Amino acid sequence: MRKYLVSFDQGTTSSRTIVFDSFGRPVSSGQVEFKQIYPKPGWVEHDPRDIWESQTQSCQMAFRAGGIEWRDVAAVAIANQRETVLVWDKYTGKPVYNAIVWQCRRTAEQCLQLKSTYEKLVYSKTGLNIDAYFSASKIQWILDNVPFVRSKAEKGEVLFGTVDSYLIWRLTGGKVHATDYTNASRTMLFNIHTLEWDEQLCKLFTVPKQMLPAVFPSGAEYGMTTKESIGAEVPICAAVGDQQGALFGQLCVKEGDVKNTYGTGCFLLMNTGKKAILSKNGLITTLSASLSRPDYVLEGSVFIAGAAVQWLRDGIGLIETASESEALAQSVPDTAGVTFVPAFVGLGAPHWDSECRGMLYGITRGTTRAHIVRATLESIALQAFDVVHAMEQDLRSEINNLCVDGGASANNFLMQFQADILGVPVIRPKVMETTALGGAFLAGLYCGLYRDIESLQRETERRTIFKPQLDDVRRAEKLLAWENALSRDMYRPKS
Ligand code: ADP
């Protein structure tokens, strides 16, 4: 019986493969890091060969570790880093340039110029703010800067894809050029209302439509892998952007369901159902993973979350390991009036202040290392609170709970404080690899290995729930202290 799903999680710094069984339980995994290329300050690239090789190697590692064979595999799923751009030759499959990574700022200036005239238009069609982060200006950069590529693109001889498309292309031996709604919705060329590539936006970014992939729901048949590419013929039954993959992996499929991933930064995504809510509070609107027409999702990102803990460890040496922060924070009853604003690179959603920087406020002679560590962990939860609050205002209703994942969600103090400050339960699943799990759920539901979402819900019941315990007065005081520190940090004297 074909009882396994092979889920690829192609991330920014590493490629992973996790094999899941017919209950959605991880069986084995493999992970391979790959090179980050920084040709100039602010530029970030990946070698497409590294993406492919690290992905296939991680798959071999997972197979070896679990004694898995292809004949036991029902389907392959792909969850991937979003927005990253690849352009390759349709006939030879050879990339015309390195992958330009989502973090790359090379087109920042060009995006700034477009903003003044086209901001409203682009936002109303795509739900995104014009920024170098999204794919469109990066595709344009390749067309404008790599010799002969534009003329080839116009003749349909080169193809664009995000990482999912590129992997699908290679896995199917160049037969399928496709992507899914979640990845398409991050290109800034895709109309999230009509669910089609948008002529006007393609013109604005001078991208020939011939080079764009066909778009499907995340759970769909994307073609068969070939023996030459990966060693066997198996259907690819899911493609999904990593954050929407995690949202699906958390089974946040109903309106109002929200998850937060605590990694380097935080990614908060809320399912808003069939309504595309255009935010008044600095959030972006995007599409969900689905097996049919996608739902809409509000998304807000916090730039610095786990990275603040890294800074405590590597920057100022207050702790030796990230996990030590938990016991240290718990060793004091509160922060003794200290508030930390981790605006190392400015503040993301919902404040959008690129000028302000980190701040420790309220230090006295009595301040200790434990207070600073505690204030740092609290700041992660307080930033997430601000995004949730913005979502609630946009949605005009309150959330019932918060599903969590990512490296820093292992911190029990942080999760308890998050529940306390939000005033709702925080739910941490047993399987923390929610991105890969989301891919596996989509593929499994599509190919029939998983019966329905309800049965998956039963399987994911083993989880930790942090219930709010802080009284309302203390909670209000905490929020007031946070707002006070934020306003001081973001204050600019009038010149
Ligand atoms: P990413 O995918 O962004 O690399 P991960 O999900 O792997 O991030 O999480 C790593 C981040 O989580 C690091 O920034 C690290 O400092 C933080 N982290 C890991 N474990 C803990 C912990 N127990 N407490 C607080 N932060 C942690």
Coordinates of C-alpha atoms and ligand atoms in Angstrom, one line a residue:
M1 CA 0.0 0.0 0.0
R2 CA 1.2 3.5 -0.8
K3 CA 1.1 4.9 2.7
Y4 CA 3.6 7.8 2.8
L5 CA 3.6 11.4 1.7
V6 CA 6.9 13.0 0.9
S7 CA 6.8 16.7 1.8
F8 CA 9.5 19.0 0.5
D9 CA 10.1 22.2 2.6
Q10 CA 12.3 24.3 0.4
G11 CA 13.4 27.2 2.8
T12 CA 15.6 30.2 2.5
T13 CA 18.7 28.7 4.2
S14 CA 18.0 25.0 3.9
S15 CA 16.0 22.4 2.1
R16 CA 14.2 19.7 4.1
T17 CA 12.2 16.6 3.4
I18 CA 9.8 15.1 5.8
V19 CA 8.0 11.8 5.2
F20 CA 4.6 11.6 6.8
D21 CA 2.5 8.5 7.4
S22 CA -1.2 8.0 6.7
F23 CA -2.1 9.6 10.1
G24 CA -0.1 12.8 9.4
R25 CA 2.7 11.7 11.7
P26 CA 6.3 12.4 10.7
V27 CA 8.3 9.2 10.0
S28 CA 11.7 10.5 9.0
S29 CA 13.4 13.7 7.8
G30 CA 16.5 15.0 6.1
Q31 CA 17.9 18.6 6.0
V32 CA 20.6 20.1 3.8
E33 CA 21.8 23.7 4.2
F34 CA 22.9 25.6 1.1
K35 CA 24.9 28.6 0.1
Q36 CA 23.7 32.2 0.5
I37 CA 25.1 34.5 -2.2
Y38 CA 25.6 38.2 -1.4
P39 CA 27.0 39.8 -4.6
K40 CA 26.5 43.4 -3.3
P41 CA 25.3 44.9 -0.1
G42 CA 21.5 44.3 0.2
W43 CA 21.6 41.7 -2.7
V44 CA 20.7 38.1 -2.0
E45 CA 20.8 35.2 -4.5
H46 CA 20.7 31.4 -4.5
D47 CA 22.3 29.1 -7.1
P48 CA 19.3 27.2 -8.6
R49 CA 21.5 24.1 -8.7
D50 CA 22.0 24.4 -4.9
I51 CA 18.2 24.6 -4.4
W52 CA 17.7 21.4 -6.5
E53 CA 20.6 19.4 -5.2
S54 CA 19.9 20.3 -1.5
Q55 CA 16.3 19.3 -2.0
T56 CA 17.0 16.0 -3.6
Q57 CA 19.8 15.2 -1.1
S58 CA 17.5 15.9 1.8
C59 CA 15.0 13.5 0.3
Q60 CA 17.6 10.8 0.0
M61 CA 18.6 11.4 3.7
A62 CA 15.0 11.1 4.8
F63 CA 14.5 7.9 2.8
R64 CA 17.7 6.4 4.3
A65 CA 16.8 7.4 7.8
G66 CA 13.3 5.9 7.6
G67 CA 13.9 3.0 5.3
I68 CA 11.4 4.6 2.9
E69 CA 11.0 3.4 -0.7
W70 CA 9.3 5.2 -3.5
R71 CA 6.9 2.3 -4.1
D72 CA 5.4 3.2 -0.6
V73 CA 4.9 6.8 -1.5
A74 CA 1.4 8.1 -2.5
A75 CA 2.4 11.6 -3.5
V76 CA 4.9 14.4 -3.2
A77 CA 4.1 17.9 -1.8
I78 CA 6.1 21.1 -2.1
A79 CA 6.1 23.9 0.4
N80 CA 8.6 26.7 -0.4
Q81 CA 10.1 30.0 0.4
R82 CA 7.8 32.6 -1.2
E83 CA 8.5 35.5 -3.7
T84 CA 12.0 34.2 -4.8
V85 CA 12.3 34.5 -8.5
L86 CA 13.8 32.1 -11.1
V87 CA 13.9 32.4 -14.9
W88 CA 15.0 29.5 -17.0
D89 CA 15.3 28.5 -20.6
K90 CA 12.2 26.5 -21.8
Y91 CA 14.2 24.2 -24.0
T92 CA 17.4 23.5 -22.0
G93 CA 16.0 24.1 -18.5
K94 CA 19.0 26.2 -17.8
P95 CA 18.4 29.2 -15.4
V96 CA 19.4 32.5 -17.1
Y97 CA 20.5 34.0 -13.8
N98 CA 20.7 33.0 -10.1
A99 CA 17.5 32.9 -8.1
I100 CA 16.8 36.4 -6.7
V101 CA 15.8 35.8 -3.1
W102 CA 12.8 37.5 -1.4
Q103 CA 15.2 39.3 0.9
C104 CA 17.0 41.0 -2.0
R105 CA 16.7 44.8 -2.0
R106 CA 18.2 45.5 -5.5
T107 CA 14.9 46.9 -6.8
A108 CA 14.0 49.0 -3.8
E109 CA 14.6 52.3 -5.5
Q110 CA 12.5 51.3 -8.5
C111 CA 9.7 50.3 -6.2
L112 CA 9.8 53.5 -4.3
Q113 CA 9.4 55.4 -7.6
L114 CA 6.3 53.4 -8.6
K115 CA 4.7 53.8 -5.2
S116 CA 3.8 57.5 -5.6
T117 CA 1.6 56.8 -8.7
Y118 CA 0.6 53.2 -8.5
E119 CA 0.3 52.3 -4.8
K120 CA -3.5 52.2 -4.7
L121 CA -3.9 50.4 -8.0
V122 CA -1.5 47.7 -7.1
Y123 CA -2.9 47.3 -3.6
S124 CA -6.5 47.1 -4.8
K125 CA -5.6 44.3 -7.3
T126 CA -3.0 42.3 -5.3
G127 CA -3.5 43.1 -1.7
L128 CA 0.2 44.0 -1.5
N129 CA 2.2 47.2 -0.9
I130 CA 4.6 48.0 -3.7
D131 CA 7.9 46.6 -2.4
A132 CA 11.1 44.9 -3.6
Y133 CA 10.1 42.0 -1.4
F134 CA 7.6 40.7 -3.9
S135 CA 8.5 39.0 -7.2
A136 CA 7.4 41.5 -9.9
S137 CA 10.3 44.0 -9.8
K138 CA 12.8 41.1 -9.5
I139 CA 11.5 39.5 -12.7
Q140 CA 11.7 42.9 -14.4
W141 CA 15.3 43.3 -13.2
I142 CA 16.3 40.0 -14.8
L143 CA 14.5 41.0 -18.1
D144 CA 16.3 44.3 -18.1
N145 CA 19.8 43.2 -17.0
V146 CA 20.5 39.8 -18.4
P147 CA 21.4 39.9 -22.1
F148 CA 18.8 38.5 -24.6
V149 CA 16.4 37.4 -21.9
R150 CA 13.7 40.0 -22.7
S151 CA 13.5 39.1 -26.4
K152 CA 13.4 35.4 -25.5
A153 CA 10.7 36.1 -22.9
E154 CA 8.6 37.8 -25.6
K155 CA 9.0 34.8 -27.9
G156 CA 8.0 32.5 -25.0
E157 CA 11.4 30.9 -24.8
V158 CA 12.1 31.6 -21.2
L159 CA 9.9 30.9 -18.2
F160 CA 9.4 32.5 -14.8
G161 CA 8.6 30.7 -11.7
T162 CA 8.8 30.9 -7.9
V163 CA 10.7 28.0 -6.3
D164 CA 7.7 25.7 -6.4
S165 CA 7.4 26.1 -10.2
Y166 CA 11.0 25.5 -10.7
L167 CA 11.0 22.3 -8.6
I168 CA 7.8 21.1 -10.4
W169 CA 9.5 21.8 -13.8
R170 CA 12.5 19.8 -12.9
L171 CA 10.6 17.0 -11.2
T172 CA 8.4 16.5 -14.2
G173 CA 11.3 16.6 -16.6
G174 CA 10.2 19.9 -18.1
K175 CA 6.7 18.9 -18.8
V176 CA 4.8 21.1 -16.4
H177 CA 5.0 24.9 -15.9
A178 CA 2.7 25.6 -13.0
T179 CA 2.3 27.3 -9.6
D180 CA -0.4 27.6 -6.9
Y181 CA -2.6 30.5 -5.8
T182 CA -0.5 31.1 -2.6
N183 CA 2.7 31.6 -4.5
A184 CA 1.1 33.5 -7.4
S185 CA -0.5 35.9 -4.9
R186 CA 3.0 37.0 -3.8
T187 CA 4.3 37.9 -7.2
M188 CA 2.4 41.3 -7.4
L189 CA 1.3 40.3 -10.9
F190 CA -1.7 38.2 -9.8
N191 CA -5.2 39.7 -9.3
I192 CA -6.4 38.1 -6.0
H193 CA -10.1 38.9 -6.9
T194 CA -10.3 37.5 -10.4
L195 CA -7.7 34.8 -9.6
E196 CA -5.8 35.6 -12.9
W197 CA -2.6 37.1 -14.0
D198 CA -3.3 40.8 -14.4
E199 CA -2.6 42.4 -17.8
Q200 CA -2.2 45.9 -16.4
L201 CA 0.3 44.8 -13.7
C202 CA 2.2 42.7 -16.3
K203 CA 2.5 45.9 -18.4
L204 CA 3.5 48.0 -15.4
F205 CA 6.4 45.6 -14.6
T206 CA 7.0 44.9 -18.3
V207 CA 6.6 41.2 -17.8
P208 CA 5.5 39.2 -20.9
K209 CA 2.5 37.0 -19.9
Q210 CA 3.9 34.1 -21.9
M211 CA 6.5 33.5 -19.3
L212 CA 4.1 33.1 -16.4
P213 CA 3.0 29.6 -15.1
A214 CA -0.5 28.2 -15.0
V215 CA -2.1 28.6 -11.6
F216 CA -4.0 25.9 -9.6
P217 CA -5.3 25.5 -6.0
S218 CA -2.5 24.3 -3.6
G219 CA -3.9 20.8 -3.5
A220 CA -4.0 19.7 -7.1
E221 CA -2.4 17.3 -9.6
Y222 CA 0.8 19.0 -10.7
G223 CA 2.1 16.1 -12.9
M224 CA 4.2 13.1 -12.3
T225 CA 7.8 13.1 -11.2
T226 CA 10.2 11.2 -13.6
K227 CA 12.6 8.4 -13.0
E228 CA 15.4 10.6 -14.3
S229 CA 14.6 13.5 -11.9
I230 CA 14.1 11.7 -8.6
G231 CA 14.1 8.0 -9.2
A232 CA 10.4 7.2 -9.6
E233 CA 7.1 8.2 -11.1
V234 CA 4.9 9.7 -8.3
P235 CA 2.2 12.3 -8.6
I236 CA 3.0 15.8 -7.2
C237 CA -0.2 16.7 -5.4
A238 CA 0.5 19.9 -3.6
A239 CA 2.4 23.2 -4.0
V240 CA 2.1 25.9 -1.4
G241 CA 4.0 29.0 -0.1
D242 CA 5.6 28.2 3.3
Q243 CA 3.5 30.6 5.5
Q244 CA 0.2 29.5 4.0
G245 CA 1.4 25.9 4.2
A246 CA 1.9 26.4 8.0
L247 CA -1.6 28.0 8.2
F248 CA -3.0 24.9 6.6
G249 CA -0.8 22.6 8.7
Q250 CA -2.4 24.2 11.8
L251 CA -5.8 23.5 10.2
C252 CA -6.6 27.2 10.4
V253 CA -9.2 26.8 7.6
K254 CA -12.1 28.7 9.1
E255 CA -12.8 32.5 9.1
G256 CA -11.0 34.0 12.1
D257 CA -8.5 31.2 12.5
V258 CA -5.0 32.6 13.1
K259 CA -1.5 31.3 13.5
N260 CA 1.8 32.8 14.4
T261 CA 5.2 31.4 13.5
Y262 CA 7.9 32.5 15.9
G263 CA 11.2 32.2 13.9
T264 CA 13.8 34.8 13.2
G265 CA 10.8 37.1 12.8
C266 CA 7.1 36.4 13.3
F267 CA 4.6 35.6 10.5
L268 CA 1.0 36.1 11.6
L269 CA -1.7 34.9 9.1
M270 CA -5.4 35.0 9.6
N271 CA -8.0 33.2 7.5
T272 CA -10.7 35.8 6.6
G273 CA -12.9 33.4 4.6
K274 CA -14.4 34.4 1.3
K275 CA -14.1 38.1 1.9
A276 CA -10.9 39.9 0.7
I277 CA -10.4 42.3 3.6
L278 CA -8.3 45.2 2.5
S279 CA -6.5 46.4 5.7
K280 CA -6.7 49.8 7.2
N281 CA -4.0 48.9 9.6
G282 CA -0.9 48.1 7.6
L283 CA -1.5 44.4 6.9
I284 CA -1.4 42.7 3.5
T285 CA -4.0 40.5 1.9
T286 CA -3.1 37.2 0.3
L287 CA -4.6 33.8 -0.7
S288 CA -4.9 30.7 1.4
A289 CA -4.0 27.1 0.7
S290 CA -7.0 25.1 -0.5
L291 CA -8.3 22.3 -2.6
S292 CA -10.7 24.5 -4.5
R293 CA -11.2 28.3 -4.6
P294 CA -8.9 29.8 -2.0
D295 CA -9.9 31.9 1.0
Y296 CA -8.4 35.3 1.7
V297 CA -5.8 35.8 4.4
L298 CA -4.6 38.8 6.3
E299 CA -0.9 38.7 6.9
G300 CA 1.4 40.8 9.1
S301 CA 5.1 40.2 9.8
V302 CA 7.3 41.2 12.6
F303 CA 10.9 41.6 11.6
I304 CA 12.6 40.7 14.9
A305 CA 11.4 37.9 17.2
G306 CA 13.7 34.9 17.8
A307 CA 16.4 37.1 16.4
A308 CA 16.2 39.2 19.6
V309 CA 17.0 36.1 21.6
Q310 CA 19.9 35.4 19.3
W311 CA 21.1 38.9 20.0
L312 CA 20.9 38.2 23.7
R313 CA 23.1 35.2 23.1
D314 CA 25.5 36.3 20.3
G315 CA 25.3 40.1 20.5
I316 CA 25.7 40.9 24.2
G317 CA 26.3 37.5 25.7
L318 CA 23.6 37.7 28.3
I319 CA 22.7 34.0 27.7
E320 CA 24.5 31.0 26.4
T321 CA 21.6 29.2 24.7
A322 CA 18.3 30.4 23.4
S323 CA 16.4 27.9 25.6
E324 CA 18.1 29.2 28.8
S325 CA 16.0 32.4 28.4
E326 CA 12.9 30.6 29.6
A327 CA 14.2 29.8 33.1
L328 CA 15.9 33.2 33.4
A329 CA 12.7 35.0 32.6
Q330 CA 10.8 32.8 35.1
S331 CA 13.4 33.6 37.8
V332 CA 11.9 37.1 38.3
P333 CA 8.2 38.0 38.9
D334 CA 8.2 40.7 36.3
T335 CA 10.6 43.0 34.3
A336 CA 10.8 45.6 37.2
G337 CA 9.6 48.3 34.8
V338 CA 11.9 47.5 31.9
T339 CA 10.5 47.4 28.4
F340 CA 12.4 46.3 25.4
V341 CA 11.5 47.4 21.8
P342 CA 13.5 45.1 19.4
A343 CA 13.3 47.5 16.4
F344 CA 16.8 46.5 15.2
V345 CA 15.8 47.1 11.6
G346 CA 12.8 49.4 12.2
L347 CA 9.3 48.1 12.9
G348 CA 7.1 46.0 10.6
A349 CA 3.4 45.5 10.8
P350 CA 1.4 47.3 11.9
H351 CA 3.7 50.3 12.7
W352 CA 5.8 50.4 9.6
D353 CA 8.6 52.6 10.9
S354 CA 11.8 52.0 9.1
E355 CA 13.7 54.7 10.9
C356 CA 13.4 53.7 14.5
R357 CA 15.9 51.3 16.2
G358 CA 16.0 49.1 19.2
M359 CA 15.4 50.5 22.7
L360 CA 15.7 49.3 26.3
Y361 CA 13.5 51.6 28.4
G362 CA 13.0 51.9 32.2
I363 CA 16.4 50.7 33.4
T364 CA 17.3 51.4 37.0
R365 CA 20.2 50.4 39.4
G366 CA 18.0 47.4 40.2
T367 CA 17.8 46.0 36.7
T368 CA 19.3 42.6 36.3
R369 CA 20.1 40.3 33.4
A370 CA 16.9 38.3 34.1
H371 CA 14.8 41.4 33.8
I372 CA 16.3 42.2 30.4
V373 CA 15.9 38.7 29.2
R374 CA 12.3 38.7 30.4
A375 CA 11.6 42.0 28.7
T376 CA 13.0 40.6 25.5
L377 CA 10.7 37.6 25.5
E378 CA 7.8 39.8 26.4
S379 CA 8.6 42.1 23.5
I380 CA 8.1 39.2 21.0
A381 CA 4.6 38.6 22.4
L382 CA 3.8 42.3 22.5
Q383 CA 4.7 42.8 18.9
A384 CA 2.5 39.8 18.0
F385 CA -0.3 41.3 20.1
D386 CA -0.1 44.5 17.9
V387 CA -0.5 42.5 14.7
V388 CA -3.4 40.5 16.1
H389 CA -5.0 43.7 17.3
A390 CA -4.7 45.2 13.8
M391 CA -6.3 42.1 12.4
E392 CA -9.2 42.2 14.8
Q393 CA -9.8 45.8 13.9
D394 CA -9.8 45.0 10.2
L395 CA -12.1 42.0 10.7
R396 CA -14.2 43.8 13.3
S397 CA -14.3 40.7 15.5
E398 CA -12.1 39.1 18.1
I399 CA -10.0 36.0 17.8
N400 CA -10.8 32.9 19.8
N401 CA -7.3 31.5 20.1
L402 CA -3.8 31.6 18.5
C403 CA -2.1 28.6 17.0
V404 CA 1.6 28.8 17.2
D405 CA 4.7 27.2 15.7
G406 CA 8.4 28.0 14.8
G407 CA 11.6 27.6 16.9
A408 CA 10.8 30.1 19.6
S409 CA 7.4 28.7 20.3
A410 CA 9.2 26.0 22.2
N411 CA 9.6 28.6 25.0
N412 CA 6.9 28.0 27.6
F413 CA 7.3 31.4 29.3
L414 CA 6.9 33.1 25.9
M415 CA 3.8 31.1 25.1
Q416 CA 2.2 31.7 28.5
F417 CA 2.9 35.4 28.3
Q418 CA 1.4 35.5 24.8
A419 CA -1.8 33.9 26.1
D420 CA -1.8 36.3 29.0
I421 CA -1.4 39.4 26.9
L422 CA -3.9 38.3 24.2
G423 CA -6.4 37.1 26.7
V424 CA -7.1 34.0 24.6
P425 CA -5.6 30.4 24.7
V426 CA -2.4 29.8 22.7
I427 CA -2.3 26.3 21.1
R428 CA 1.0 24.6 20.3
P429 CA 0.7 21.4 18.2
K430 CA 2.7 18.3 18.8
V431 CA 4.1 18.3 15.2
M432 CA 5.9 21.7 15.1
E433 CA 6.9 21.2 11.4
T434 CA 3.7 22.8 10.3
T435 CA 4.9 24.0 6.9
A436 CA 5.8 20.6 5.7
L437 CA 2.8 19.2 7.5
G438 CA 0.5 21.6 5.6
G439 CA 2.0 20.4 2.3
A440 CA 1.4 16.8 3.3
F441 CA -2.2 17.5 4.4
L442 CA -2.9 19.2 1.1
A443 CA -1.4 16.4 -0.9
G444 CA -2.9 13.7 1.3
L445 CA -6.4 15.2 1.0
Y446 CA -6.0 15.6 -2.7
C447 CA -4.9 12.0 -3.4
G448 CA -7.2 10.5 -0.9
L449 CA -4.7 9.2 1.7
Y450 CA -6.4 11.5 4.2
R451 CA -10.2 11.3 4.2
D452 CA -11.2 14.8 5.3
I453 CA -10.1 17.8 7.5
E454 CA -12.1 16.5 10.4
S455 CA -10.2 13.3 10.6
L456 CA -6.9 15.3 10.5
Q457 CA -8.3 17.5 13.3
R458 CA -8.7 14.4 15.5
E459 CA -5.1 13.3 14.8
T460 CA -3.7 16.7 15.7
E461 CA -5.5 16.8 19.1
R462 CA -2.4 16.1 21.1
R463 CA -1.2 19.6 21.7
T464 CA -0.3 22.0 24.5
I465 CA -2.7 24.7 25.4
F466 CA -1.6 27.8 27.3
K467 CA -4.6 29.4 29.0
P468 CA -4.6 33.1 29.9
Q469 CA -3.9 33.7 33.6
L470 CA -3.0 37.4 33.9
D471 CA -5.7 39.6 35.5
D472 CA -7.1 42.5 33.5
V473 CA -5.4 45.2 35.5
R474 CA -1.9 43.8 35.1
R475 CA -2.6 43.1 31.4
A476 CA -3.7 46.7 30.8
E477 CA -0.6 48.0 32.7
K478 CA 1.6 45.9 30.5
L479 CA 0.0 47.1 27.3
L480 CA 0.2 50.7 28.5
A481 CA 3.9 50.4 29.3
W482 CA 4.5 48.8 25.8
E483 CA 2.6 51.6 24.0
N484 CA 4.5 54.2 26.1
A485 CA 7.9 52.7 25.1
L486 CA 6.8 52.4 21.4
S487 CA 5.7 56.0 21.2
R488 CA 9.0 57.1 22.7
D489 CA 10.9 55.0 20.3
M490 CA 8.9 56.2 17.3
Y491 CA 8.9 59.9 18.4
R492 CA 10.6 62.3 16.1
P493 CA 11.1 65.9 17.3
K494 CA 9.6 68.4 14.8
S495 CA 12.4 70.3 13.1
Ligands
ADP1 P1 13.9 30.5 11.1 O1 13.0 29.5 10.4 O2 13.5 31.9 10.9 O3 15.4 30.3 10.9 P2 13.3 28.9 13.5 O4 11.8 28.6 13.4 O5 14.3 27.8 13.2 O6 13.6 30.2 12.7 O7 13.6 29.4 15.0 C1 14.8 29.9 15.3 C2 14.7 31.2 16.2 O8 14.0 30.9 17.4 C3 16.0 31.8 16.6 O9 16.0 33.1 16.3 C4 16.2 31.4 18.0 O10 16.9 32.5 18.7 C5 14.8 31.3 18.5 N1 14.7 30.3 19.6 C6 14.9 28.9 19.4 N2 14.6 28.3 20.6 C7 14.2 29.2 21.5 C8 13.8 29.2 22.8 N3 13.7 28.1 23.5 N4 13.4 30.4 23.4 C9 13.4 31.5 22.7 N5 13.8 31.6 21.4 C10 14.2 30.5 20.8

